[in-house]
Coordinates of C-alpha atoms and ligand atoms in Angstrom, one line a residue:
M1 CA -3.6 -2.4 -21.8
T2 CA -1.5 -4.9 -23.9
K3 CA 1.0 -7.4 -22.7
H4 CA 3.7 -6.3 -24.1
Q5 CA 3.2 -2.7 -22.7
G6 CA 5.9 -2.0 -19.5
L7 CA 5.3 -0.1 -16.3
Q8 CA 6.4 3.0 -18.1
T9 CA 4.0 3.0 -20.6
R10 CA 1.3 1.6 -18.4
L11 CA 1.6 4.3 -15.3
V12 CA 0.8 6.8 -18.3
H13 CA -1.6 5.3 -20.2
A14 CA -3.3 2.5 -18.6
G15 CA -6.7 3.0 -17.8
E16 CA -7.3 5.5 -19.9
L17 CA -10.8 6.9 -21.6
S18 CA -10.5 5.9 -25.0
P19 CA -11.3 7.7 -26.9
K20 CA -10.2 10.3 -24.9
L21 CA -13.2 12.9 -23.7
G22 CA -13.3 15.8 -26.1
G23 CA -9.6 15.1 -26.9
A24 CA -8.2 16.0 -23.7
A25 CA -5.2 14.6 -23.0
V26 CA -5.8 14.8 -19.0
L27 CA -9.7 13.4 -18.2
P28 CA -11.5 16.3 -16.9
I29 CA -12.6 16.7 -12.6
F30 CA -16.4 15.4 -13.3
Q31 CA -17.6 17.8 -9.8
S32 CA -20.6 16.3 -10.0
S33 CA -22.4 14.9 -7.7
V34 CA -25.7 14.3 -9.2
F35 CA -26.3 12.3 -12.7
E36 CA -29.2 12.0 -14.9
H37 CA -30.7 8.7 -15.3
T38 CA -29.9 6.8 -18.2
P39 CA -33.2 6.3 -20.4
G40 CA -34.1 2.5 -19.5
G41 CA -31.8 2.0 -16.9
S42 CA -32.1 0.5 -13.7
Y43 CA -31.9 1.2 -10.2
S44 CA -28.6 -0.8 -9.9
D45 CA -27.5 1.4 -12.9
I46 CA -27.4 5.2 -10.4
A47 CA -24.2 6.9 -11.0
Y48 CA -23.2 9.0 -7.9
P49 CA -19.9 9.2 -6.2
R50 CA -19.9 7.2 -3.1
L51 CA -20.6 4.0 -5.6
N52 CA -17.8 4.6 -7.4
T53 CA -19.4 5.3 -10.6
L54 CA -17.5 8.5 -11.5
P55 CA -14.9 8.7 -14.4
N56 CA -12.2 9.6 -12.3
Q57 CA -12.9 6.9 -10.4
T58 CA -13.1 4.5 -12.4
V59 CA -10.5 5.1 -14.8
L60 CA -7.8 5.4 -11.5
G61 CA -9.2 1.7 -10.9
R62 CA -8.5 0.2 -14.2
K63 CA -5.2 2.2 -13.8
L64 CA -4.0 0.4 -10.6
A65 CA -5.3 -3.4 -11.9
A66 CA -3.2 -2.8 -14.6
L67 CA 0.3 -1.5 -12.8
E68 CA -0.3 -4.7 -10.6
Q69 CA -1.8 -7.1 -12.9
G70 CA -5.2 -7.4 -11.5
E71 CA -8.5 -7.7 -12.9
R72 CA -10.2 -5.0 -11.1
G73 CA -8.6 -2.1 -8.6
L74 CA -11.0 0.2 -6.7
V75 CA -9.9 3.9 -5.4
L76 CA -11.2 5.1 -2.1
S77 CA -10.9 7.7 0.3
S78 CA -7.3 7.3 2.7
G79 CA -5.3 4.0 3.1
M80 CA -7.0 3.1 6.1
A81 CA -10.3 3.4 3.9
A82 CA -9.3 0.5 1.7
I83 CA -7.7 -1.5 4.8
S84 CA -10.9 -1.4 7.1
T85 CA -12.8 -1.7 4.1
T86 CA -11.3 -4.7 2.4
L87 CA -10.6 -6.4 6.3
L88 CA -14.8 -5.8 7.0
T89 CA -15.3 -7.5 3.4
V90 CA -13.7 -10.4 4.3
L91 CA -14.1 -10.9 8.0
K92 CA -17.2 -11.3 10.1
S93 CA -18.3 -12.1 13.7
G94 CA -16.2 -15.5 14.6
D95 CA -13.8 -15.4 12.2
H96 CA -10.4 -15.3 12.8
L97 CA -7.4 -13.1 10.8
L98 CA -3.4 -13.5 10.8
I99 CA -1.5 -10.4 10.9
Q100 CA 1.9 -9.5 10.6
D101 CA 3.5 -8.0 13.8
S102 CA 5.3 -4.7 13.7
L103 CA 2.7 -3.7 11.6
Y104 CA 1.7 0.2 10.4
G105 CA -0.1 1.9 13.8
G106 CA -3.1 2.6 12.1
T107 CA -3.7 -0.8 11.0
Y108 CA -2.7 -2.3 14.4
G109 CA -5.1 0.1 16.0
L110 CA -7.9 -1.4 14.0
V111 CA -7.2 -5.0 14.6
T112 CA -6.8 -4.4 18.4
R113 CA -9.2 -1.7 19.3
E114 CA -12.2 -2.3 16.8
F115 CA -12.1 -5.5 15.7
P116 CA -12.8 -7.2 19.5
A117 CA -16.2 -5.3 19.9
L118 CA -17.1 -6.8 16.4
G119 CA -16.5 -10.3 17.4
I120 CA -13.7 -10.8 15.0
D121 CA -9.9 -12.4 16.8
V122 CA -6.8 -11.5 15.6
D123 CA -3.7 -13.1 16.4
F124 CA -0.2 -11.9 15.3
I125 CA 2.4 -13.8 13.2
D126 CA 6.1 -13.1 12.9
G127 CA 6.2 -12.9 9.1
T128 CA 9.9 -13.8 8.7
D129 CA 9.4 -17.1 10.7
P130 CA 6.7 -19.4 9.0
S131 CA 7.5 -22.3 11.2
T132 CA 5.7 -20.7 13.8
W133 CA 2.7 -19.4 12.0
A134 CA 0.1 -23.3 11.6
A135 CA 0.1 -22.9 15.9
K136 CA -1.2 -19.9 15.6
R137 CA -4.1 -21.0 12.8
R138 CA -7.8 -21.9 13.5
P139 CA -10.3 -22.9 12.0
S140 CA -12.0 -20.0 12.2
T141 CA -8.8 -18.2 10.5
R142 CA -9.9 -16.6 7.2
A143 CA -7.2 -14.4 6.2
I144 CA -3.4 -13.7 6.4
Y145 CA -2.5 -10.0 6.5
V146 CA 1.2 -8.9 5.9
E147 CA 3.5 -5.7 4.7
A148 CA 5.3 -5.4 2.1
I149 CA 8.1 -4.5 4.1
T150 CA 7.3 -3.2 7.4
N151 CA 7.4 0.2 9.3
P152 CA 9.8 1.2 11.1
L153 CA 11.9 -1.7 11.4
L154 CA 11.8 -2.4 7.5
R155 CA 11.2 -6.0 8.1
V156 CA 10.2 -8.3 4.8
A157 CA 7.9 -10.7 5.4
D158 CA 8.6 -14.7 3.4
H159 CA 6.2 -13.7 1.1
R160 CA 5.9 -16.5 -1.3
T161 CA 5.4 -18.7 1.4
V162 CA 2.8 -16.6 2.9
V163 CA 1.0 -17.4 -0.5
E164 CA 1.7 -20.8 -0.1
F165 CA 0.5 -21.4 3.4
A166 CA -3.1 -19.5 2.1
K167 CA -3.0 -21.5 -0.5
A168 CA -2.8 -24.6 1.7
H169 CA -5.0 -23.7 4.2
D170 CA -7.9 -21.8 2.0
L171 CA -7.0 -18.5 3.5
L172 CA -7.4 -15.3 1.4
S173 CA -3.7 -13.6 1.1
I174 CA -3.6 -10.0 1.9
I175 CA -0.7 -7.4 1.7
D176 CA 0.1 -4.1 2.4
N177 CA 2.2 -3.0 -1.0
T178 CA 2.8 0.8 0.4
F179 CA 6.2 0.8 1.0
A180 CA 7.0 -1.2 -2.2
T181 CA 4.3 0.3 -5.1
P182 CA 3.9 -1.9 -8.0
V183 CA 7.6 -0.2 -8.9
N184 CA 9.4 -2.4 -6.5
F185 CA 6.9 -5.6 -6.5
Q186 CA 3.9 -6.7 -7.9
P187 CA 2.7 -9.0 -5.3
L188 CA -0.5 -10.5 -7.6
T189 CA 2.1 -11.7 -10.0
I190 CA 3.5 -14.2 -6.6
G191 CA -0.3 -15.3 -5.5
Y192 CA -1.5 -12.4 -3.1
D193 CA -5.3 -12.4 -3.7
I194 CA -5.5 -8.5 -2.6
S195 CA -3.1 -5.6 -2.8
I196 CA -3.4 -2.3 -0.7
H197 CA -2.4 1.1 -0.9
S198 CA -2.3 4.3 0.9
C199 CA -2.1 6.2 -2.2
T200 CA -1.3 9.1 0.4
K201 CA 2.5 8.1 0.1
Y202 CA 4.4 6.7 -3.4
L203 CA 1.5 6.5 -6.1
N204 CA 0.1 10.4 -5.4
G205 CA 3.8 11.5 -4.3
H206 CA 3.2 15.2 -4.0
S207 CA 2.6 15.2 -0.1
D208 CA -0.8 16.7 -0.9
L209 CA -3.8 14.6 -1.0
V210 CA -4.9 11.3 1.3
A211 CA -6.2 8.4 -0.6
G212 CA -6.0 4.4 -0.9
A213 CA -6.6 1.7 -3.5
I214 CA -7.5 -2.1 -3.2
V215 CA -6.6 -4.1 -6.4
G216 CA -7.5 -7.7 -6.6
S217 CA -9.6 -10.3 -8.9
G218 CA -13.2 -9.1 -9.9
A219 CA -15.0 -11.4 -7.9
S220 CA -13.7 -9.7 -4.6
I221 CA -13.2 -5.8 -6.0
E222 CA -16.8 -6.5 -6.5
N223 CA -17.7 -7.7 -3.0
I224 CA -15.4 -4.6 -1.5
T225 CA -17.4 -2.0 -3.7
H226 CA -20.5 -3.1 -2.4
R227 CA -19.3 -3.0 1.5
L228 CA -17.3 0.4 0.5
N229 CA -20.7 1.5 -1.0
H230 CA -22.3 0.8 2.5
L231 CA -19.4 2.2 4.7
G232 CA -18.9 5.2 2.5
G233 CA -15.2 5.8 1.9
C234 CA -15.0 6.9 -1.7
L235 CA -12.6 9.2 -3.0
D236 CA -12.9 12.6 -3.8
P237 CA -12.8 13.3 -7.9
H238 CA -10.5 16.1 -7.2
A239 CA -8.6 14.2 -5.2
C240 CA -8.7 11.5 -7.9
F241 CA -7.4 14.0 -9.9
L242 CA -4.4 14.7 -8.4
L243 CA -3.6 10.6 -7.4
H244 CA -3.8 10.4 -11.3
R245 CA -1.3 13.2 -12.1
G246 CA 0.8 12.3 -9.5
I247 CA 0.9 8.1 -10.4
K248 CA 2.2 9.1 -13.9
T249 CA 5.4 9.9 -13.0
L250 CA 5.7 7.2 -9.9
A251 CA 8.3 4.8 -11.9
L252 CA 10.8 8.1 -12.2
R253 CA 10.3 9.2 -9.1
L254 CA 10.6 5.8 -7.0
N255 CA 13.8 4.9 -9.3
W256 CA 15.5 7.9 -7.9
Q257 CA 14.1 7.3 -4.0
N258 CA 15.3 3.7 -4.6
Q259 CA 18.7 5.1 -5.4
S260 CA 19.1 8.1 -3.1
A261 CA 18.0 5.9 0.0
L262 CA 20.5 3.5 -0.7
R263 CA 23.2 5.9 -0.6
I264 CA 21.8 7.5 2.4
A265 CA 21.6 4.1 3.9
Q266 CA 25.5 2.7 2.9
F267 CA 26.9 6.7 4.5
L268 CA 24.8 5.6 7.8
T269 CA 26.4 2.4 7.6
S270 CA 29.9 4.0 7.5
H271 CA 29.5 6.3 10.3
G272 CA 31.0 6.1 13.6
S273 CA 28.1 7.2 15.9
V274 CA 25.4 5.4 14.1
K275 CA 24.8 1.9 15.9
T276 CA 22.2 0.4 13.1
V277 CA 20.6 0.7 9.9
N278 CA 17.7 -1.1 8.8
Y279 CA 17.3 -1.1 5.0
P280 CA 16.5 -4.2 3.2
G281 CA 19.0 -3.1 0.0
L282 CA 22.0 -3.5 2.7
D283 CA 23.7 -6.9 2.3
D284 CA 23.7 -7.1 6.2
H285 CA 19.8 -6.5 6.5
P286 CA 18.5 -9.9 7.6
Q287 CA 16.3 -10.5 4.8
Y288 CA 18.0 -8.7 2.0
Q289 CA 18.4 -12.3 -0.2
L290 CA 14.7 -12.8 -0.1
A291 CA 14.1 -8.8 -0.4
Q292 CA 16.4 -9.3 -3.3
S293 CA 14.6 -12.4 -4.9
L294 CA 11.1 -10.2 -4.5
F295 CA 12.0 -6.6 -5.4
S296 CA 13.5 -4.7 -7.7
G297 CA 14.3 -1.9 -5.5
Y298 CA 13.7 -1.0 -1.6
G299 CA 12.0 1.9 -1.7
G300 CA 12.9 5.4 0.0
M301 CA 12.1 4.4 3.7
L302 CA 14.8 3.6 6.3
S303 CA 15.4 3.9 9.8
F304 CA 18.9 4.1 12.0
E305 CA 19.8 4.0 15.7
L306 CA 22.4 6.0 16.9
R307 CA 25.2 4.6 19.7
D308 CA 24.6 7.7 21.9
G309 CA 20.6 7.2 21.9
P310 CA 17.7 9.2 21.8
D311 CA 19.4 12.4 23.2
A312 CA 22.1 11.9 20.5
A313 CA 19.3 11.4 18.3
Q314 CA 17.3 15.2 19.1
T315 CA 20.8 16.7 18.7
L316 CA 20.9 15.4 15.5
F317 CA 18.0 16.2 14.4
N318 CA 18.2 20.2 15.6
R319 CA 21.1 20.1 13.2
L320 CA 19.3 19.0 9.7
E321 CA 18.0 21.8 8.0
L322 CA 16.6 20.6 5.0
S323 CA 14.6 17.7 6.1
L324 CA 11.3 18.4 7.8
Q325 CA 10.2 17.0 11.0
A326 CA 7.6 14.9 9.8
P327 CA 5.7 11.0 9.8
S328 CA 4.5 10.0 6.3
L329 CA 6.2 9.2 3.0
G330 CA 6.5 9.5 -0.5
G331 CA 6.8 13.3 -1.4
P332 CA 9.8 15.0 -3.1
E333 CA 10.4 16.6 1.2
T334 CA 12.8 14.2 3.2
L335 CA 11.1 13.8 6.3
V336 CA 12.2 12.5 9.5
T337 CA 10.4 11.0 12.3
R338 CA 11.7 9.6 16.1
Ligands
LIG1 N1 -0.2 1.6 5.6 C1 0.9 2.2 5.4 C2 2.2 1.3 5.6 C3 1.4 3.4 5.9 O1 2.4 3.7 6.4 C4 -0.1 4.0 6.1 C5 0.2 5.8 6.8 O2 1.2 6.1 7.0 C6 -1.3 3.6 5.9 C7 -1.2 2.4 5.2 C8 -2.3 4.5 6.0 O3 -2.2 5.1 5.0 P1 -3.3 6.8 5.2 O4 -3.1 7.5 6.3 O5 -3.9 6.7 3.9 O6 -5.2 6.5 5.8

């Protein structure tokens, strides 16, 4: 990557092999779990998919790092593998984590159901109210963890203050950037230490795989990779190939999703049956100014409440013709979920 390359160029070209293998524009799938020793190499030079040595894995890692302006990137078998492997690398028994409330349910489940048995303490913070964070910090606090935009209320944490708070108290700042993607927000550029993605969503963008990614400094990704080698959540080469293909069109897809979600949010706001619409691109969203100062778009996710409650929601769902009633996000289909 050179500094003058824009995001669209990096999506296509960053991290690719040079020269290209056999001249192929598209990296072939290295569907092999066995690789011969390099003559003279040591045990630590062993190539093996779980050790993230496949070109399909390393090219994606470099591309993701270039997209978010990190030193190194790593792909994993799911967004939850990325979250759990990161947190289990930076936290040990006796440590304490500050984590945003109203998080993705899988992350909430990890820290509330798995961490107590591991001796890791957790306190929840309101990401939108920095005045409340200091009271929750302990001498054993090691990290602060937030999401770019929360699901399902679409709240926006005060990200610049999260970074300042982390630096002031020597904490690692970690963000799940799934909802924004590198197109709308590049968290490392404002000082976050580690950015995590569920690539299952926008980054792949075609509703046909599960994958995760982590981007950060060379040293932090090196540590996380060692832990990943033991925990085993590596990404399969065929899934790498699909993710690689999907990423190249991320900006085209996301810019469209930014626009269409904003139009739907504006339409719902003006509809008499709708009580509230949660979308950070609406000027009555509580963190609209903040979101404007951080993001270049607000993504394809929104939530809303109907005046007549859950029964009316079910009636609405029954009348929808094209959308699928399914969780997840980021693909070409419109999904709705209660
Ligand atoms: N982070 C966010 C914000 C999510 O919405 C999800 C899944 O919906 C995940 C992480 C977990 O990703 P995965 O399903 O790829 O493990």
